[in-house]
mmCIF file with all atom_site columns, C-alpha atoms in Angstrom:
data_model
loop_
_atom_site.group_PDB
_atom_site.id
_atom_site.type_symbol
_atom_site.label_atom_id
_atom_site.label_alt_id
_atom_site.label_comp_id
_atom_site.label_asym_id
_atom_site.label_entity_id
_atom_site.label_seq_id
_atom_site.pdbx_PDB_ins_code
_atom_site.Cartn_x
_atom_site.Cartn_y
_atom_site.Cartn_z
_atom_site.occupancy
_atom_site.B_iso_or_equiv
_atom_site.pdbx_formal_charge
_atom_site.auth_seq_id
_atom_site.auth_comp_id
_atom_site.auth_asym_id
_atom_site.auth_atom_id
_atom_site.pdbx_PDB_model_num
ATOM 1   C CA . MET A 1 1   ? 0.000   0.000   0.000   1.00 91.00 ? 270 MET A CA 1
ATOM 2   C CA . LYS A 1 2   ? 1.391   3.406   -0.992  1.00 95.00 ? 271 LYS A CA 1
ATOM 3   C CA . PHE A 1 3   ? -1.444  5.892   -0.523  1.00 97.00 ? 272 PHE A CA 1
ATOM 4   C CA . CYS A 1 4   ? -4.257  6.417   1.961   1.00 95.00 ? 273 CYS A CA 1
ATOM 5   C CA . SER A 1 5   ? -7.672  5.412   0.621   1.00 95.00 ? 274 SER A CA 1
ATOM 6   C CA . GLU A 1 6   ? -9.275  8.131   2.787   1.00 95.00 ? 275 GLU A CA 1
ATOM 7   C CA . CYS A 1 7   ? -7.266  11.213  1.722   1.00 97.00 ? 276 CYS A CA 1
ATOM 8   C CA . ALA A 1 8   ? -4.695  10.008  -0.884  1.00 96.00 ? 277 ALA A CA 1
ATOM 9   C CA . SER A 1 9   ? -1.690  11.039  1.259   1.00 96.00 ? 278 SER A CA 1
ATOM 10  C CA . PRO A 1 10  ? 1.322   8.687   1.364   1.00 96.00 ? 279 PRO A CA 1
ATOM 11  C CA . VAL A 1 11  ? 1.280   5.938   3.974   1.00 96.00 ? 280 VAL A CA 1
ATOM 12  C CA . SER A 1 12  ? 4.139   4.458   5.964   1.00 95.00 ? 281 SER A CA 1
ATOM 13  C CA . LEU A 1 13  ? 4.526   1.156   7.726   1.00 95.00 ? 282 LEU A CA 1
ATOM 14  C CA . SER A 1 14  ? 4.758   1.680   11.481  1.00 94.00 ? 283 SER A CA 1
ATOM 15  C CA . ILE A 1 15  ? 3.437   0.299   14.763  1.00 94.00 ? 284 ILE A CA 1
ATOM 16  C CA . PRO A 1 16  ? 0.608   2.582   15.937  1.00 92.00 ? 285 PRO A CA 1
ATOM 17  C CA . ALA A 1 17  ? 0.359   3.516   19.615  1.00 90.00 ? 286 ALA A CA 1
ATOM 18  C CA . GLY A 1 18  ? -1.375  0.758   21.562  1.00 90.00 ? 287 GLY A CA 1
ATOM 19  C CA . ASP A 1 19  ? -0.781  -1.820  18.788  1.00 92.00 ? 288 ASP A CA 1
ATOM 20  C CA . ASN A 1 20  ? 1.779   -4.602  18.524  1.00 93.00 ? 289 ASN A CA 1
ATOM 21  C CA . ARG A 1 21  ? 2.409   -5.015  14.798  1.00 91.00 ? 290 ARG A CA 1
ATOM 22  C CA . PRO A 1 22  ? 3.221   -2.820  11.778  1.00 94.00 ? 291 PRO A CA 1
ATOM 23  C CA . ARG A 1 23  ? 0.270   -1.228  9.966   1.00 92.00 ? 292 ARG A CA 1
ATOM 24  C CA . PHE A 1 24  ? 0.012   1.183   7.049   1.00 94.00 ? 293 PHE A CA 1
ATOM 25  C CA . VAL A 1 25  ? -0.618  4.598   8.624   1.00 95.00 ? 294 VAL A CA 1
ATOM 26  C CA . CYS A 1 26  ? -1.574  7.769   6.756   1.00 95.00 ? 295 CYS A CA 1
ATOM 27  C CA . SER A 1 27  ? 1.146   10.435  6.946   1.00 95.00 ? 296 SER A CA 1
ATOM 28  C CA . SER A 1 28  ? -1.367  13.321  7.006   1.00 95.00 ? 297 SER A CA 1
ATOM 29  C CA . ALA A 1 29  ? -1.720  14.659  10.551  1.00 92.00 ? 298 ALA A CA 1
ATOM 30  C CA . SER A 1 30  ? -5.338  15.620  9.858   1.00 95.00 ? 299 SER A CA 1
ATOM 31  C CA . CYS A 1 31  ? -6.202  12.095  8.648   1.00 96.00 ? 300 CYS A CA 1
ATOM 32  C CA . ALA A 1 32  ? -3.775  9.625   10.315  1.00 93.00 ? 301 ALA A CA 1
ATOM 33  C CA . THR A 1 33  ? -5.994  6.685   9.308   1.00 95.00 ? 302 THR A CA 1
ATOM 34  C CA . ILE A 1 34  ? -4.649  3.279   10.296  1.00 93.00 ? 303 ILE A CA 1
ATOM 35  C CA . HIS A 1 35  ? -5.254  0.794   7.482   1.00 92.00 ? 304 HIS A CA 1
ATOM 36  C CA . TYR A 1 36  ? -5.797  -2.662  8.941   1.00 89.00 ? 305 TYR A CA 1
ATOM 37  C CA . GLN A 1 37  ? -5.271  -5.629  6.635   1.00 85.00 ? 306 GLN A CA 1
ATOM 38  C CA . ASN A 1 38  ? -7.020  -8.791  7.763   1.00 88.00 ? 307 ASN A CA 1
ATOM 39  C CA . PRO A 1 39  ? -7.338  -12.338 6.428   1.00 92.00 ? 308 PRO A CA 1
ATOM 40  C CA . LYS A 1 40  ? -9.848  -13.072 3.673   1.00 96.00 ? 309 LYS A CA 1
ATOM 41  C CA . MET A 1 41  ? -12.618 -15.565 4.322   1.00 98.00 ? 310 MET A CA 1
ATOM 42  C CA . VAL A 1 42  ? -13.194 -18.339 1.767   1.00 98.00 ? 311 VAL A CA 1
ATOM 43  C CA . LEU A 1 43  ? -16.559 -20.102 2.098   1.00 98.00 ? 312 LEU A CA 1
ATOM 44  C CA . GLY A 1 44  ? -17.774 -23.224 0.399   1.00 98.00 ? 313 GLY A CA 1
ATOM 45  C CA . SER A 1 45  ? -19.787 -26.398 0.669   1.00 98.00 ? 314 SER A CA 1
ATOM 46  C CA . ILE A 1 46  ? -19.435 -30.163 0.331   1.00 98.00 ? 315 ILE A CA 1
ATOM 47  C CA . PRO A 1 47  ? -22.488 -30.876 -1.873  1.00 98.00 ? 316 PRO A CA 1
ATOM 48  C CA . VAL A 1 48  ? -23.443 -34.554 -1.761  1.00 98.00 ? 317 VAL A CA 1
ATOM 49  C CA . TRP A 1 49  ? -26.071 -36.744 -3.357  1.00 98.00 ? 318 TRP A CA 1
ATOM 50  C CA . GLU A 1 50  ? -26.855 -40.062 -1.672  1.00 96.00 ? 319 GLU A CA 1
ATOM 51  C CA . ARG A 1 51  ? -29.231 -42.641 -3.108  1.00 94.00 ? 320 ARG A CA 1
ATOM 52  C CA . ASP A 1 52  ? -29.483 -46.405 -2.624  1.00 92.00 ? 321 ASP A CA 1
ATOM 53  C CA . GLY A 1 53  ? -26.410 -46.470 -0.401  1.00 88.00 ? 322 GLY A CA 1
ATOM 54  C CA . GLU A 1 54  ? -24.201 -44.648 -2.928  1.00 95.00 ? 323 GLU A CA 1
ATOM 55  C CA . LEU A 1 55  ? -22.797 -41.232 -2.038  1.00 97.00 ? 324 LEU A CA 1
ATOM 56  C CA . LYS A 1 56  ? -21.265 -38.808 -4.534  1.00 98.00 ? 325 LYS A CA 1
ATOM 57  C CA . VAL A 1 57  ? -19.664 -35.389 -4.048  1.00 98.00 ? 326 VAL A CA 1
ATOM 58  C CA . LEU A 1 58  ? -20.043 -32.524 -6.506  1.00 98.00 ? 327 LEU A CA 1
ATOM 59  C CA . LEU A 1 59  ? -16.746 -30.988 -7.651  1.00 98.00 ? 328 LEU A CA 1
ATOM 60  C CA . CYS A 1 60  ? -15.988 -28.086 -9.998  1.00 98.00 ? 329 CYS A CA 1
ATOM 61  C CA . LYS A 1 61  ? -13.098 -27.860 -12.465 1.00 98.00 ? 330 LYS A CA 1
ATOM 62  C CA . ARG A 1 62  ? -11.602 -24.373 -12.170 1.00 98.00 ? 331 ARG A CA 1
ATOM 63  C CA . ALA A 1 63  ? -11.831 -22.011 -15.157 1.00 98.00 ? 332 ALA A CA 1
ATOM 64  C CA . ILE A 1 64  ? -9.734  -19.336 -13.417 1.00 96.00 ? 333 ILE A CA 1
ATOM 65  C CA . GLU A 1 65  ? -6.290  -18.967 -11.897 1.00 96.00 ? 334 GLU A CA 1
ATOM 66  C CA . PRO A 1 66  ? -4.882  -19.931 -9.551  1.00 95.00 ? 335 PRO A CA 1
ATOM 67  C CA . ARG A 1 67  ? -4.958  -23.636 -10.361 1.00 96.00 ? 336 ARG A CA 1
ATOM 68  C CA . TYR A 1 68  ? -6.831  -23.423 -13.671 1.00 97.00 ? 337 TYR A CA 1
ATOM 69  C CA . GLY A 1 69  ? -8.074  -26.867 -14.722 1.00 98.00 ? 338 GLY A CA 1
ATOM 70  C CA . TYR A 1 70  ? -7.843  -28.405 -11.254 1.00 98.00 ? 339 TYR A CA 1
ATOM 71  C CA . TRP A 1 71  ? -10.805 -29.725 -9.259  1.00 98.00 ? 340 TRP A CA 1
ATOM 72  C CA . THR A 1 72  ? -12.278 -28.018 -6.217  1.00 98.00 ? 341 THR A CA 1
ATOM 73  C CA . LEU A 1 73  ? -15.300 -27.927 -3.984  1.00 98.00 ? 342 LEU A CA 1
ATOM 74  C CA . PRO A 1 74  ? -17.489 -24.913 -4.846  1.00 98.00 ? 343 PRO A CA 1
ATOM 75  C CA . ALA A 1 75  ? -16.074 -22.044 -2.783  1.00 98.00 ? 344 ALA A CA 1
ATOM 76  C CA . GLY A 1 76  ? -14.980 -18.431 -2.964  1.00 97.00 ? 345 GLY A CA 1
ATOM 77  C CA . PHE A 1 77  ? -14.454 -15.204 -1.103  1.00 97.00 ? 346 PHE A CA 1
ATOM 78  C CA . MET A 1 78  ? -17.129 -14.037 1.311   1.00 97.00 ? 347 MET A CA 1
ATOM 79  C CA . GLU A 1 79  ? -18.771 -10.712 0.399   1.00 97.00 ? 348 GLU A CA 1
ATOM 80  C CA . ASN A 1 80  ? -19.717 -7.876  2.714   1.00 95.00 ? 349 ASN A CA 1
ATOM 81  C CA . ASN A 1 81  ? -23.252 -7.988  4.123   1.00 97.00 ? 350 ASN A CA 1
ATOM 82  C CA . GLU A 1 82  ? -23.602 -11.764 4.008   1.00 98.00 ? 351 GLU A CA 1
ATOM 83  C CA . THR A 1 83  ? -23.273 -14.512 6.585   1.00 98.00 ? 352 THR A CA 1
ATOM 84  C CA . THR A 1 84  ? -20.876 -17.421 6.206   1.00 98.00 ? 353 THR A CA 1
ATOM 85  C CA . ALA A 1 85  ? -23.814 -19.697 5.376   1.00 98.00 ? 354 ALA A CA 1
ATOM 86  C CA . GLU A 1 86  ? -25.117 -17.266 2.750   1.00 98.00 ? 355 GLU A CA 1
ATOM 87  C CA . ALA A 1 87  ? -21.637 -17.064 1.206   1.00 98.00 ? 356 ALA A CA 1
ATOM 88  C CA . ALA A 1 88  ? -21.346 -20.871 1.009   1.00 98.00 ? 357 ALA A CA 1
ATOM 89  C CA . MET A 1 89  ? -24.753 -21.164 -0.658  1.00 98.00 ? 358 MET A CA 1
ATOM 90  C CA . ARG A 1 90  ? -24.050 -18.295 -3.093  1.00 98.00 ? 359 ARG A CA 1
ATOM 91  C CA . GLU A 1 91  ? -20.681 -19.730 -4.127  1.00 98.00 ? 360 GLU A CA 1
ATOM 92  C CA . THR A 1 92  ? -22.227 -23.177 -4.683  1.00 98.00 ? 361 THR A CA 1
ATOM 93  C CA . GLN A 1 93  ? -24.888 -21.634 -6.909  1.00 98.00 ? 362 GLN A CA 1
ATOM 94  C CA . GLU A 1 94  ? -22.404 -19.425 -8.800  1.00 98.00 ? 363 GLU A CA 1
ATOM 95  C CA . GLU A 1 95  ? -19.756 -22.075 -9.441  1.00 98.00 ? 364 GLU A CA 1
ATOM 96  C CA . ALA A 1 96  ? -21.881 -25.207 -9.833  1.00 98.00 ? 365 ALA A CA 1
ATOM 97  C CA . GLY A 1 97  ? -25.426 -23.951 -10.468 1.00 98.00 ? 366 GLY A CA 1
ATOM 98  C CA . ALA A 1 98  ? -26.416 -26.336 -7.694  1.00 98.00 ? 367 ALA A CA 1
ATOM 99  C CA . ASN A 1 99  ? -29.383 -26.120 -5.331  1.00 97.00 ? 368 ASN A CA 1
ATOM 100 C CA . ILE A 1 100 ? -28.409 -27.258 -1.851  1.00 98.00 ? 369 ILE A CA 1
ATOM 101 C CA . LYS A 1 101 ? -29.745 -27.684 1.645   1.00 98.00 ? 370 LYS A CA 1
ATOM 102 C CA . LEU A 1 102 ? -26.956 -26.392 3.862   1.00 98.00 ? 371 LEU A CA 1
ATOM 103 C CA . GLY A 1 103 ? -25.925 -28.376 6.920   1.00 98.00 ? 372 GLY A CA 1
ATOM 104 C CA . ASN A 1 104 ? -23.472 -27.680 9.734   1.00 98.00 ? 373 ASN A CA 1
ATOM 105 C CA . LEU A 1 105 ? -20.056 -26.097 9.422   1.00 98.00 ? 374 LEU A CA 1
ATOM 106 C CA . PHE A 1 106 ? -17.624 -28.974 8.865   1.00 98.00 ? 375 PHE A CA 1
ATOM 107 C CA . THR A 1 107 ? -14.097 -27.548 8.488   1.00 98.00 ? 376 THR A CA 1
ATOM 108 C CA . LEU A 1 108 ? -12.381 -24.335 9.490   1.00 98.00 ? 377 LEU A CA 1
ATOM 109 C CA . LEU A 1 109 ? -8.897  -24.267 7.975   1.00 98.00 ? 378 LEU A CA 1
ATOM 110 C CA . ASN A 1 110 ? -6.334  -21.544 8.647   1.00 98.00 ? 379 ASN A CA 1
ATOM 111 C CA . VAL A 1 111 ? -4.051  -20.807 5.693   1.00 97.00 ? 380 VAL A CA 1
ATOM 112 C CA . ALA A 1 112 ? -1.923  -18.151 7.366   1.00 95.00 ? 381 ALA A CA 1
ATOM 113 C CA . ARG A 1 113 ? 0.786   -18.020 4.684   1.00 94.00 ? 382 ARG A CA 1
ATOM 114 C CA . VAL A 1 114 ? -1.745  -16.613 2.178   1.00 94.00 ? 383 VAL A CA 1
ATOM 115 C CA . HIS A 1 115 ? -3.767  -14.645 4.782   1.00 94.00 ? 384 HIS A CA 1
ATOM 116 C CA . GLN A 1 116 ? -6.941  -16.723 4.397   1.00 97.00 ? 385 GLN A CA 1
ATOM 117 C CA . VAL A 1 117 ? -9.393  -18.779 6.451   1.00 98.00 ? 386 VAL A CA 1
ATOM 118 C CA . HIS A 1 118 ? -11.322 -21.487 4.537   1.00 98.00 ? 387 HIS A CA 1
ATOM 119 C CA . MET A 1 119 ? -14.649 -22.810 5.854   1.00 98.00 ? 388 MET A CA 1
ATOM 120 C CA . PHE A 1 120 ? -16.732 -25.604 4.348   1.00 98.00 ? 389 PHE A CA 1
ATOM 121 C CA . TYR A 1 121 ? -20.300 -26.544 5.223   1.00 98.00 ? 390 TYR A CA 1
ATOM 122 C CA . LEU A 1 122 ? -21.910 -29.940 4.824   1.00 98.00 ? 391 LEU A CA 1
ATOM 123 C CA . ALA A 1 123 ? -24.598 -29.765 2.128   1.00 98.00 ? 392 ALA A CA 1
ATOM 124 C CA . GLU A 1 124 ? -27.154 -31.998 0.436   1.00 98.00 ? 393 GLU A CA 1
ATOM 125 C CA . LEU A 1 125 ? -28.029 -31.520 -3.220  1.00 98.00 ? 394 LEU A CA 1
ATOM 126 C CA . ILE A 1 126 ? -31.756 -30.877 -3.562  1.00 98.00 ? 395 ILE A CA 1
ATOM 127 C CA . ASP A 1 127 ? -31.738 -32.129 -7.157  1.00 98.00 ? 396 ASP A CA 1
ATOM 128 C CA . LEU A 1 128 ? -29.308 -33.024 -9.941  1.00 97.00 ? 397 LEU A CA 1
ATOM 129 C CA . ASP A 1 129 ? -29.938 -29.819 -11.880 1.00 97.00 ? 398 ASP A CA 1
ATOM 130 C CA . PHE A 1 130 ? -26.424 -28.366 -11.877 1.00 98.00 ? 399 PHE A CA 1
ATOM 131 C CA . ALA A 1 131 ? -24.137 -26.829 -14.497 1.00 98.00 ? 400 ALA A CA 1
ATOM 132 C CA . PRO A 1 132 ? -20.783 -25.026 -14.631 1.00 98.00 ? 401 PRO A CA 1
ATOM 133 C CA . GLY A 1 133 ? -20.829 -21.345 -13.754 1.00 97.00 ? 402 GLY A CA 1
ATOM 134 C CA . GLU A 1 134 ? -18.507 -18.722 -15.234 1.00 96.00 ? 403 GLU A CA 1
ATOM 135 C CA . GLU A 1 135 ? -15.607 -19.770 -12.996 1.00 96.00 ? 404 GLU A CA 1
ATOM 136 C CA . SER A 1 136 ? -15.955 -23.504 -13.757 1.00 98.00 ? 405 SER A CA 1
ATOM 137 C CA . LEU A 1 137 ? -14.977 -25.514 -16.843 1.00 98.00 ? 406 LEU A CA 1
ATOM 138 C CA . ASP A 1 138 ? -16.952 -28.551 -15.698 1.00 98.00 ? 407 ASP A CA 1
ATOM 139 C CA . VAL A 1 139 ? -19.016 -29.853 -12.780 1.00 98.00 ? 408 VAL A CA 1
ATOM 140 C CA . GLN A 1 140 ? -19.184 -33.563 -11.995 1.00 98.00 ? 409 GLN A CA 1
ATOM 141 C CA . MET A 1 141 ? -20.263 -35.999 -9.307  1.00 98.00 ? 410 MET A CA 1
ATOM 142 C CA . PHE A 1 142 ? -17.598 -38.306 -7.843  1.00 98.00 ? 411 PHE A CA 1
ATOM 143 C CA . SER A 1 143 ? -17.676 -41.260 -5.486  1.00 98.00 ? 412 SER A CA 1
ATOM 144 C CA . GLU A 1 144 ? -14.775 -41.432 -3.035  1.00 97.00 ? 413 GLU A CA 1
ATOM 145 C CA . ALA A 1 145 ? -12.906 -43.862 -5.350  1.00 97.00 ? 414 ALA A CA 1
ATOM 146 C CA . GLU A 1 146 ? -13.457 -41.613 -8.382  1.00 98.00 ? 415 GLU A CA 1
ATOM 147 C CA . ILE A 1 147 ? -12.237 -38.323 -6.866  1.00 98.00 ? 416 ILE A CA 1
ATOM 148 C CA . PRO A 1 148 ? -9.243  -36.984 -8.853  1.00 98.00 ? 417 PRO A CA 1
ATOM 149 C CA . TRP A 1 149 ? -7.037  -36.799 -5.752  1.00 98.00 ? 418 TRP A CA 1
ATOM 150 C CA . ASP A 1 150 ? -3.902  -35.870 -7.729  1.00 97.00 ? 419 ASP A CA 1
ATOM 151 C CA . ASP A 1 151 ? -5.724  -33.041 -9.509  1.00 98.00 ? 420 ASP A CA 1
ATOM 152 C CA . LEU A 1 152 ? -7.299  -31.242 -6.545  1.00 98.00 ? 421 LEU A CA 1
ATOM 153 C CA . ALA A 1 153 ? -6.682  -27.504 -6.592  1.00 97.00 ? 422 ALA A CA 1
ATOM 154 C CA . PHE A 1 154 ? -5.757  -26.738 -2.981  1.00 97.00 ? 423 PHE A CA 1
ATOM 155 C CA . PRO A 1 155 ? -4.648  -28.481 0.236   1.00 97.00 ? 424 PRO A CA 1
ATOM 156 C CA . THR A 1 156 ? -7.829  -27.237 1.959   1.00 98.00 ? 425 THR A CA 1
ATOM 157 C CA . ILE A 1 157 ? -9.930  -29.183 -0.564  1.00 98.00 ? 426 ILE A CA 1
ATOM 158 C CA . ARG A 1 158 ? -7.940  -32.387 -0.044  1.00 97.00 ? 427 ARG A CA 1
ATOM 159 C CA . THR A 1 159 ? -8.044  -31.979 3.751   1.00 98.00 ? 428 THR A CA 1
ATOM 160 C CA . THR A 1 160 ? -11.790 -31.328 3.774   1.00 98.00 ? 429 THR A CA 1
ATOM 161 C CA . LEU A 1 161 ? -12.537 -34.333 1.551   1.00 98.00 ? 430 LEU A CA 1
ATOM 162 C CA . GLU A 1 162 ? -10.239 -36.629 3.567   1.00 98.00 ? 431 GLU A CA 1
ATOM 163 C CA . LEU A 1 163 ? -11.947 -35.572 6.802   1.00 98.00 ? 432 LEU A CA 1
ATOM 164 C CA . PHE A 1 164 ? -15.378 -35.945 5.205   1.00 98.00 ? 433 PHE A CA 1
ATOM 165 C CA . PHE A 1 165 ? -14.778 -39.519 4.072   1.00 98.00 ? 434 PHE A CA 1
ATOM 166 C CA . ALA A 1 166 ? -13.132 -40.409 7.414   1.00 97.00 ? 435 ALA A CA 1
ATOM 167 C CA . ASP A 1 167 ? -16.295 -39.189 9.161   1.00 98.00 ? 436 ASP A CA 1
ATOM 168 C CA . ARG A 1 168 ? -18.415 -41.257 6.753   1.00 96.00 ? 437 ARG A CA 1
ATOM 169 C CA . VAL A 1 169 ? -16.686 -44.374 8.131   1.00 95.00 ? 438 VAL A CA 1
ATOM 170 C CA . LYS A 1 170 ? -17.607 -43.248 11.670  1.00 95.00 ? 439 LYS A CA 1
ATOM 171 C CA . ILE A 1 171 ? -21.227 -42.690 10.589  1.00 93.00 ? 440 ILE A CA 1
ATOM 172 C CA . ARG A 1 172 ? -21.453 -46.264 9.257   1.00 89.00 ? 441 ARG A CA 1
ATOM 173 C CA . GLU A 1 173 ? -20.297 -47.363 12.724  1.00 92.00 ? 442 GLU A CA 1
ATOM 174 C CA . GLY A 1 174 ? -22.992 -45.288 14.475  1.00 94.00 ? 443 GLY A CA 1
ATOM 175 C CA . GLY A 1 175 ? -21.078 -42.014 14.872  1.00 94.00 ? 444 GLY A CA 1
ATOM 176 C CA . SER A 1 176 ? -21.705 -38.582 13.400  1.00 95.00 ? 445 SER A CA 1
ATOM 177 C CA . TYR A 1 177 ? -19.968 -35.794 11.510  1.00 97.00 ? 446 TYR A CA 1
ATOM 178 C CA . GLY A 1 178 ? -17.528 -33.790 13.577  1.00 97.00 ? 447 GLY A CA 1
ATOM 179 C CA . PHE A 1 179 ? -16.311 -30.222 13.336  1.00 98.00 ? 448 PHE A CA 1
ATOM 180 C CA . HIS A 1 180 ? -12.678 -30.025 12.252  1.00 98.00 ? 449 HIS A CA 1
ATOM 181 C CA . THR A 1 181 ? -10.172 -27.194 12.473  1.00 98.00 ? 450 THR A CA 1
ATOM 182 C CA . GLN A 1 182 ? -6.565  -27.298 11.271  1.00 97.00 ? 451 GLN A CA 1
ATOM 183 C CA . ASP A 1 183 ? -3.686  -25.088 10.213  1.00 97.00 ? 452 ASP A CA 1
ATOM 184 C CA . ILE A 1 184 ? -2.692  -25.766 6.612   1.00 96.00 ? 453 ILE A CA 1
ATOM 185 C CA . VAL A 1 185 ? 1.034   -25.223 6.118   1.00 92.00 ? 454 VAL A CA 1
ATOM 186 C CA . ARG A 1 186 ? 1.844   -27.289 3.025   1.00 77.00 ? 455 ARG A CA 1
ATOM 187 C CA . ASN A 1 187 ? 2.042   -25.948 -0.520  1.00 70.00 ? 456 ASN A CA 1
ATOM 188 C CA . MET A 1 188 ? -0.557  -26.701 -3.182  1.00 55.00 ? 457 MET A CA 1
ATOM 189 C CA . ARG A 1 189 ? 1.571   -29.524 -4.581  1.00 51.00 ? 458 ARG A CA 1
ATOM 190 C CA . SER A 1 190 ? 4.393   -31.403 -2.894  1.00 42.00 ? 459 SER A CA 1
ATOM 191 C CA . ASP A 1 191 ? 6.702   -30.717 -5.854  1.00 38.00 ? 460 ASP A CA 1
ATOM 192 C CA . ILE A 1 192 ? 6.442   -26.929 -5.468  1.00 38.00 ? 461 ILE A CA 1
ATOM 193 C CA . GLU A 1 193 ? 9.516   -25.492 -3.785  1.00 33.00 ? 462 GLU A CA 1
ATOM 194 C CA . PRO A 1 194 ? 8.895   -22.751 -1.216  1.00 33.00 ? 463 PRO A CA 1
ATOM 195 C CA . THR A 1 195 ? 9.769   -19.273 -2.450  1.00 32.00 ? 464 THR A CA 1
ATOM 196 C CA . THR A 1 196 ? 12.123  -17.032 -0.512  1.00 27.00 ? 465 THR A CA 1
#
């Protein structure tokens, strides 16, 4: 950040009085706005269809960068003036054209290195009337065995799906879905070297 969004004066990185970390602060004495930068919230769902003992998950093939052409759960950035549940439902509709009944929050994943928090809700497809949105090349249903594990877009997607199917085993044994929170520290692919 170079200029104040309130008055257009230059900003400098400094620790404001009463704070404990550097912030961009307006250099104008009459403005002196402190510009806080906070993590972005990514909201999505795990849309499933279960009939006759067979469960499938709806995935979207990304039509945008990053990770163009890789598979993901429908998800995206939360907008102002919406709840996390509303954001998850909106993103599912926008990316997959899917009608869902939203369930409980399932995963909350901190991705501190990219300043994001990813949250995924359990969801049931109301019908099979779905189609790719503008940000998706394709939308398909996958059983656990069919999921393109090597072509998933992000570690948060893999983690969420692994936890989901692990909980499905517990459900078959009389358990229930849990709520899972983790810190994601690995890169998108294991063959990507960390940048310095």
